[in-house]
Coordinates of N, CA and C in Angstrom, one line a residue:
X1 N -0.4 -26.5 8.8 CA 0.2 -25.7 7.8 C -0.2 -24.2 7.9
X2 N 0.2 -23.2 7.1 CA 0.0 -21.7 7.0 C -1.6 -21.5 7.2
X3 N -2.0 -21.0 7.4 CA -3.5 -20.7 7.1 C -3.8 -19.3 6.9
X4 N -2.5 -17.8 7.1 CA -3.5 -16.6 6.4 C -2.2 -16.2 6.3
X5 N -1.9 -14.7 5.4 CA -1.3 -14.1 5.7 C -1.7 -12.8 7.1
X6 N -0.7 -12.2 7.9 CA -1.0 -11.2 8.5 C -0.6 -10.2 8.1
X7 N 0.6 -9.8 8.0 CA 1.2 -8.8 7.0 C 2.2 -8.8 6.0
X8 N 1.8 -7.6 5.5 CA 2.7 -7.7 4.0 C 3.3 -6.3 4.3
X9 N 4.6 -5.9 3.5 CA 5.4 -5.1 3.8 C 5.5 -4.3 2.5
X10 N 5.4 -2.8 2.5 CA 6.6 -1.9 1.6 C 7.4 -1.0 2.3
X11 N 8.0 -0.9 1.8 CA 9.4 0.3 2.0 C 8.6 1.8 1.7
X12 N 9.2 2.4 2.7 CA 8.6 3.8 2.7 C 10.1 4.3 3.1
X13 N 10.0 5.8 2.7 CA 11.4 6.3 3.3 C 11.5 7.3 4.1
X14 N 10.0 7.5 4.6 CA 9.2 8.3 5.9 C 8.3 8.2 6.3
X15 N 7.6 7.7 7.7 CA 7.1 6.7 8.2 C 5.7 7.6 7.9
X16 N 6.1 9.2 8.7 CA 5.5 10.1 9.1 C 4.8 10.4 7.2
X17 N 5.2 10.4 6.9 CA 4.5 10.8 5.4 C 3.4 9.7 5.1
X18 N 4.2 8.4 4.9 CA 3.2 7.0 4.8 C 2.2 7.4 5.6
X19 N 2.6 7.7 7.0 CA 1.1 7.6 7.8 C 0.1 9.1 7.5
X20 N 0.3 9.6 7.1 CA -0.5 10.7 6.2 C -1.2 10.4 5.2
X21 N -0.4 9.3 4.6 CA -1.0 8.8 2.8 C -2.0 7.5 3.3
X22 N -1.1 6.8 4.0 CA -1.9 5.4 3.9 C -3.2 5.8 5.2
X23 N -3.2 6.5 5.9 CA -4.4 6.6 7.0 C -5.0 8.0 6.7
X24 N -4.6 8.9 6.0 CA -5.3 10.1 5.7 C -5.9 10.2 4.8
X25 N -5.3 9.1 3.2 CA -5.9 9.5 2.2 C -6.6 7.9 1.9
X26 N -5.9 7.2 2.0 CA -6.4 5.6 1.7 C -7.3 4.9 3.2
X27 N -7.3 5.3 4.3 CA -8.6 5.2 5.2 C -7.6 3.9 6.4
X28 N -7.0 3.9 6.2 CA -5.9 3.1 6.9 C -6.2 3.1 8.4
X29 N -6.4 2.4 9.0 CA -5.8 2.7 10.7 C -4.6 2.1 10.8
X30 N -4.0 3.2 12.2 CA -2.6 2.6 12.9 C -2.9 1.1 13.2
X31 N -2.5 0.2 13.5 CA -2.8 -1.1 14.4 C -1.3 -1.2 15.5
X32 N -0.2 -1.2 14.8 CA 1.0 -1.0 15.7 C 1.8 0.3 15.5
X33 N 2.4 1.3 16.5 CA 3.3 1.6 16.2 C 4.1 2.1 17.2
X34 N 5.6 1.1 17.5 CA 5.8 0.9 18.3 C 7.9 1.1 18.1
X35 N 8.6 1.6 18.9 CA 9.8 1.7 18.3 C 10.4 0.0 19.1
X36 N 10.9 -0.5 18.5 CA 11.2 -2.0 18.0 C 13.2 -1.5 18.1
X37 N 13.7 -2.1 19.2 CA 15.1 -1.9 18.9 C 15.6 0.0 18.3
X38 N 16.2 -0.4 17.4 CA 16.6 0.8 16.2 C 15.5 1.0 15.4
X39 N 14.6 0.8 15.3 CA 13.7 0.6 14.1 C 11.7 1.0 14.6
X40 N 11.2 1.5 14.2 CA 10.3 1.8 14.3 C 8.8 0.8 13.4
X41 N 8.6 -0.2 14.2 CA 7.7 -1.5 13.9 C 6.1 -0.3 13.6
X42 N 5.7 0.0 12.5 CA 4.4 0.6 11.9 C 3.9 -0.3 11.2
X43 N 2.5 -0.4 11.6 CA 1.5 -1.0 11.0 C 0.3 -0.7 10.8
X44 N -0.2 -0.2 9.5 CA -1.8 -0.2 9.0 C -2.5 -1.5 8.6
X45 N -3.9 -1.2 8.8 CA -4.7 -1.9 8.3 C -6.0 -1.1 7.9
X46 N -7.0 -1.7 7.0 CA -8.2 -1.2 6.9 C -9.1 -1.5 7.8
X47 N -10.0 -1.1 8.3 CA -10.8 -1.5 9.2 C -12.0 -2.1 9.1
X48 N -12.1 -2.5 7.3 CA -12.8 -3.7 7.3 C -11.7 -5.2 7.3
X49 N -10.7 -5.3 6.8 CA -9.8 -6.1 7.4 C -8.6 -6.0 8.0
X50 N -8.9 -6.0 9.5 CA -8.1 -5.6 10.3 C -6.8 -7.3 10.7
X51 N -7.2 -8.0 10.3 CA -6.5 -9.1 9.7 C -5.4 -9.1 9.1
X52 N -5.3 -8.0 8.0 CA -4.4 -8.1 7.2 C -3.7 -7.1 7.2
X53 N -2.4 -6.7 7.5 CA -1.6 -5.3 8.0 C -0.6 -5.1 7.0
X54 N -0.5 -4.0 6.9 CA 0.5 -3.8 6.2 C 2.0 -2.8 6.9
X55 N 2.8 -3.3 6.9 CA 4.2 -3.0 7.6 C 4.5 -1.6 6.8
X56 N 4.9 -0.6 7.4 CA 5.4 0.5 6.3 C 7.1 0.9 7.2
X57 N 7.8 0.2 6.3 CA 9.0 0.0 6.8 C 10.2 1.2 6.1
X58 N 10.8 1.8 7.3 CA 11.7 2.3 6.6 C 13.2 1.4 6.2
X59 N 13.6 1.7 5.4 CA 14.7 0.7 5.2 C 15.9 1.3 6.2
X60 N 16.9 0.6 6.8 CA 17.9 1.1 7.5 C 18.5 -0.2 8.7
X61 N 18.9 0.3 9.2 CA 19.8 -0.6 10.8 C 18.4 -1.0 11.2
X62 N 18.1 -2.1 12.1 CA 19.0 -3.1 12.2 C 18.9 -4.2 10.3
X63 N 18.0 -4.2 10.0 CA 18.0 -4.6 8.4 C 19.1 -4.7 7.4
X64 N 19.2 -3.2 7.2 CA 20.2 -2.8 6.1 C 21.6 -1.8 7.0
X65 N 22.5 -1.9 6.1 CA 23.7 -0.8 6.5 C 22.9 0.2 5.8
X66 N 23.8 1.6 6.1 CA 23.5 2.6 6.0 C 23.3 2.9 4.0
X67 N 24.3 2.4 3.3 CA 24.8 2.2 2.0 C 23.4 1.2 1.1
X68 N 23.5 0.5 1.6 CA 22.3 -0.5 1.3 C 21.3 0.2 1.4
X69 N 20.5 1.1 2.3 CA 19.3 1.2 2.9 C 19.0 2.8 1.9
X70 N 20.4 3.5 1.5 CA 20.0 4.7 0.5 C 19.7 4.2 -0.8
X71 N 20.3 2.7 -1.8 CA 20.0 2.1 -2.8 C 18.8 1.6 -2.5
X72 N 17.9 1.1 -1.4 CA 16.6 0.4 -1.6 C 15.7 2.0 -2.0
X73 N 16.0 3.1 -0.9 CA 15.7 4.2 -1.1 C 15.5 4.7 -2.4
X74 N 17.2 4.5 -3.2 CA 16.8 5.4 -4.7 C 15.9 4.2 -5.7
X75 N 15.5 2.8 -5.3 CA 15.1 1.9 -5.8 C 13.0 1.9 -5.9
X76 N 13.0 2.3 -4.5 CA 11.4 2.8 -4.0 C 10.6 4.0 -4.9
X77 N 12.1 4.9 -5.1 CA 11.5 6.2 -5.6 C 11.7 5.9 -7.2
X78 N 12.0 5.2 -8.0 CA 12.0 4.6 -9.6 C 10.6 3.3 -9.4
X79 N 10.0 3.3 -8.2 CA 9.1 2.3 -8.3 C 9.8 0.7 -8.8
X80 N 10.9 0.2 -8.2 CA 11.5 -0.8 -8.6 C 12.4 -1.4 -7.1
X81 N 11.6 -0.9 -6.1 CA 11.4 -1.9 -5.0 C 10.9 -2.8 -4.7
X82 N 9.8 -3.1 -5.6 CA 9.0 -4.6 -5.7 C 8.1 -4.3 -4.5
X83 N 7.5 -3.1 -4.2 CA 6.2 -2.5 -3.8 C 5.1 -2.6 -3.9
X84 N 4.7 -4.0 -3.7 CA 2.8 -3.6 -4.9 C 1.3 -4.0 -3.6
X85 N 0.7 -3.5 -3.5 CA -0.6 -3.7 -2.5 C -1.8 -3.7 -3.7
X86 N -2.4 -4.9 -3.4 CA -3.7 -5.4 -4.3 C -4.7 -4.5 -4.0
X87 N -6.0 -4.4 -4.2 CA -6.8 -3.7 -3.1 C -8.1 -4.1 -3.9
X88 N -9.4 -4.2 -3.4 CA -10.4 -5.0 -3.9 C -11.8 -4.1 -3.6
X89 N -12.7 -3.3 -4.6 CA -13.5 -2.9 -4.3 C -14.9 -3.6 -4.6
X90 N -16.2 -2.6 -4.1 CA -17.2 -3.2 -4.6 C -17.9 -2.2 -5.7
X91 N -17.4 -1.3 -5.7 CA -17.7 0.1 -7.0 C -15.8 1.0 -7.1
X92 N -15.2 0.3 -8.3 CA -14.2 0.9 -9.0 C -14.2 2.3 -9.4
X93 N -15.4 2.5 -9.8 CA -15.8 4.2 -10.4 C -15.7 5.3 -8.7
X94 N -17.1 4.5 -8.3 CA -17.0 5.5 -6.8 C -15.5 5.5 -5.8
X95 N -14.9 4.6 -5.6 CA -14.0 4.7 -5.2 C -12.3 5.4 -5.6
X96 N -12.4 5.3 -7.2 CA -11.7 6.2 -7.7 C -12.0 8.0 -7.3
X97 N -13.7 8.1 -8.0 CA -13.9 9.4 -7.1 C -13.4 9.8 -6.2
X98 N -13.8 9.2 -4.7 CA -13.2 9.3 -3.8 C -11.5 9.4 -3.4
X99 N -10.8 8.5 -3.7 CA -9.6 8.6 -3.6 C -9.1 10.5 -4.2
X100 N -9.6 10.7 -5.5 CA -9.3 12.0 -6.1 C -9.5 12.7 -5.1
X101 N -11.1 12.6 -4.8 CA -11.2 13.9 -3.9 C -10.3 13.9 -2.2
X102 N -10.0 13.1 -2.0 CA -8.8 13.0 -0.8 C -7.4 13.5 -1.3
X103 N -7.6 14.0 -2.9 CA -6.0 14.5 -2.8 C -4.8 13.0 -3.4
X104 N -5.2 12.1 -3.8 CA -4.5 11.2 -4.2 C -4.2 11.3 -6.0
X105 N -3.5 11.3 -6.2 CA -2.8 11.3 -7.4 C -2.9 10.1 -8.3
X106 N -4.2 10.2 -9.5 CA -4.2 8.8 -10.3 C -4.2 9.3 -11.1
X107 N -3.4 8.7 -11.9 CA -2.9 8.6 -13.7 C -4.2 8.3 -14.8
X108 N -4.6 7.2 -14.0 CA -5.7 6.6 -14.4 C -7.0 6.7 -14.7
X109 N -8.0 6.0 -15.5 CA -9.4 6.3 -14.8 C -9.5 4.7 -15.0
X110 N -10.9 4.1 -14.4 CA -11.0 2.9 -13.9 C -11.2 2.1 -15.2
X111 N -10.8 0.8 -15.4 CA -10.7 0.2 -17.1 C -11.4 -0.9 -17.4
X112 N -12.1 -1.7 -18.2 CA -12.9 -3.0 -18.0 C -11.8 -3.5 -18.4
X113 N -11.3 -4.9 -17.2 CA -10.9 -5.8 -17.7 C -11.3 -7.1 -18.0
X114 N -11.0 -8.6 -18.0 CA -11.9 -9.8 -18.2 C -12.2 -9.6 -16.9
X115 N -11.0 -9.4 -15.5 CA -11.6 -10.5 -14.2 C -12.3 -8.9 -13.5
X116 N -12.7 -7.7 -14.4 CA -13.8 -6.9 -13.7 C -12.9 -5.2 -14.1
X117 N -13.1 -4.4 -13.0 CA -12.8 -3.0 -13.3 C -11.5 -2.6 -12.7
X118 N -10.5 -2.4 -12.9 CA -9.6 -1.5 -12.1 C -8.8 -0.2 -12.4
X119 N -7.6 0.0 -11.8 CA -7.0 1.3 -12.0 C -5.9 1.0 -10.9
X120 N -4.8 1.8 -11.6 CA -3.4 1.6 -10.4 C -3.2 2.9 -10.5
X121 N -2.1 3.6 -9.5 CA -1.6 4.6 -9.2 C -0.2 4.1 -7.9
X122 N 0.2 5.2 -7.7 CA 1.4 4.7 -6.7 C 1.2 6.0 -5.4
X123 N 2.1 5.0 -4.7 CA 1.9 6.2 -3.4 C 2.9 7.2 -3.2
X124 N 2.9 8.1 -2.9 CA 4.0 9.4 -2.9 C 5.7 9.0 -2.8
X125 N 5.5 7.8 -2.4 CA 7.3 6.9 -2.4 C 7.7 6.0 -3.9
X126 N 6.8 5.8 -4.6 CA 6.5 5.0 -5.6 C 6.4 3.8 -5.9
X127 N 5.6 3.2 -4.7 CA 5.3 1.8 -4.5 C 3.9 1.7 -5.7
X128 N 4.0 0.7 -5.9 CA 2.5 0.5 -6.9 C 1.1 0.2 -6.0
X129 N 0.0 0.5 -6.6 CA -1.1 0.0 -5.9 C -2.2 -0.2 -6.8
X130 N -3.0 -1.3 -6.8 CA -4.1 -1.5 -7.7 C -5.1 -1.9 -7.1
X131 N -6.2 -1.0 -7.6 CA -7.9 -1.0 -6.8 C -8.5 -2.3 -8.3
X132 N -9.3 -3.1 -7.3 CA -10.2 -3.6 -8.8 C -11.3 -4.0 -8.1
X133 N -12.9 -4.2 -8.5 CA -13.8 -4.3 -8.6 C -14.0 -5.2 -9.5
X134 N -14.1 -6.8 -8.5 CA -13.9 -7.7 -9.5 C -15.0 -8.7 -9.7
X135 N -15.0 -9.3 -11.4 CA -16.2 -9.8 -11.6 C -16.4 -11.1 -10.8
X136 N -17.5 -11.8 -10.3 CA -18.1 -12.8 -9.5 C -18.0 -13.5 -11.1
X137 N -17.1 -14.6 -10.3 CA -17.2 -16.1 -11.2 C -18.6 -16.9 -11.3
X138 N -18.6 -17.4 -12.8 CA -20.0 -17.2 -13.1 C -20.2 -18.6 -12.8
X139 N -22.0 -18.6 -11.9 CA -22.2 -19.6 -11.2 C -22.5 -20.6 -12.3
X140 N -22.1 -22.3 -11.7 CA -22.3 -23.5 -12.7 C -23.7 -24.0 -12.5

């Protein structure tokens, strides 16, 4: 049967911008990027898990018609492309820090929830993303 995921995908509506945000501000490496047909196959990963990639897809041919691919576009930028990347820290506070000082734009500051700390923000296309620093299930 399945045994991992490898990558998960959002919609970006410039590859070249993503790769600014997701590898200049969020610590991303390239893993692929390679032009695929009509289409330009991009992939980050973090480089503590390099396992798990994330596709930053522009919407268009061979995928979408031209008509389609500006509605996923006006859909990404209302944050109602169904864009969301989890993200898991081990200090919520320091990592928030950080993010700021790279120039990233949070609404937020980090919040106690039951399952530990987090905070969301979106990425300059307006995909969602949520950091959490999460509590260890308590031993039996």
């Amino acid at each position: 049967m399945l045994n991992t995921i490898t990558i998960s995908q959002v919609f970006v509506p410039d590859q070249d911008a993503a790769l600014d945000f997701y590898v200049g501000k969020l610590g991303f490496e390239v893993q692929t990027d390679m032009q695929f047909g009509p289409m330009r196959f991009l992939t980050v990963a973090l480089p503590t898990d390099p396992g798990h990639a994330v596709l930053l897809e522009r919407p268009g041919p061979p995928g979408y018609s031209e008509e389609i691919a500006a509605q996923v576009r006006d859909l990404i930028s209302k944050g109602a492309a169904g864009g969301h990347l989890f993200f898991s820290t081990d200090d919520a506070h320091k990592t928030h820090a950080e993010l700021k000082e790279r120039g990233v734009e949070i609404p937020e500051e980090p919040v106690v929830q039951p399952y530990g700390i987090d905070f969301g923000f979106r990425d300059p296309f307006g995909n969602h993303v949520r950091v959490a620093q999460l509590t260890p299930p308590p031993s039996t």
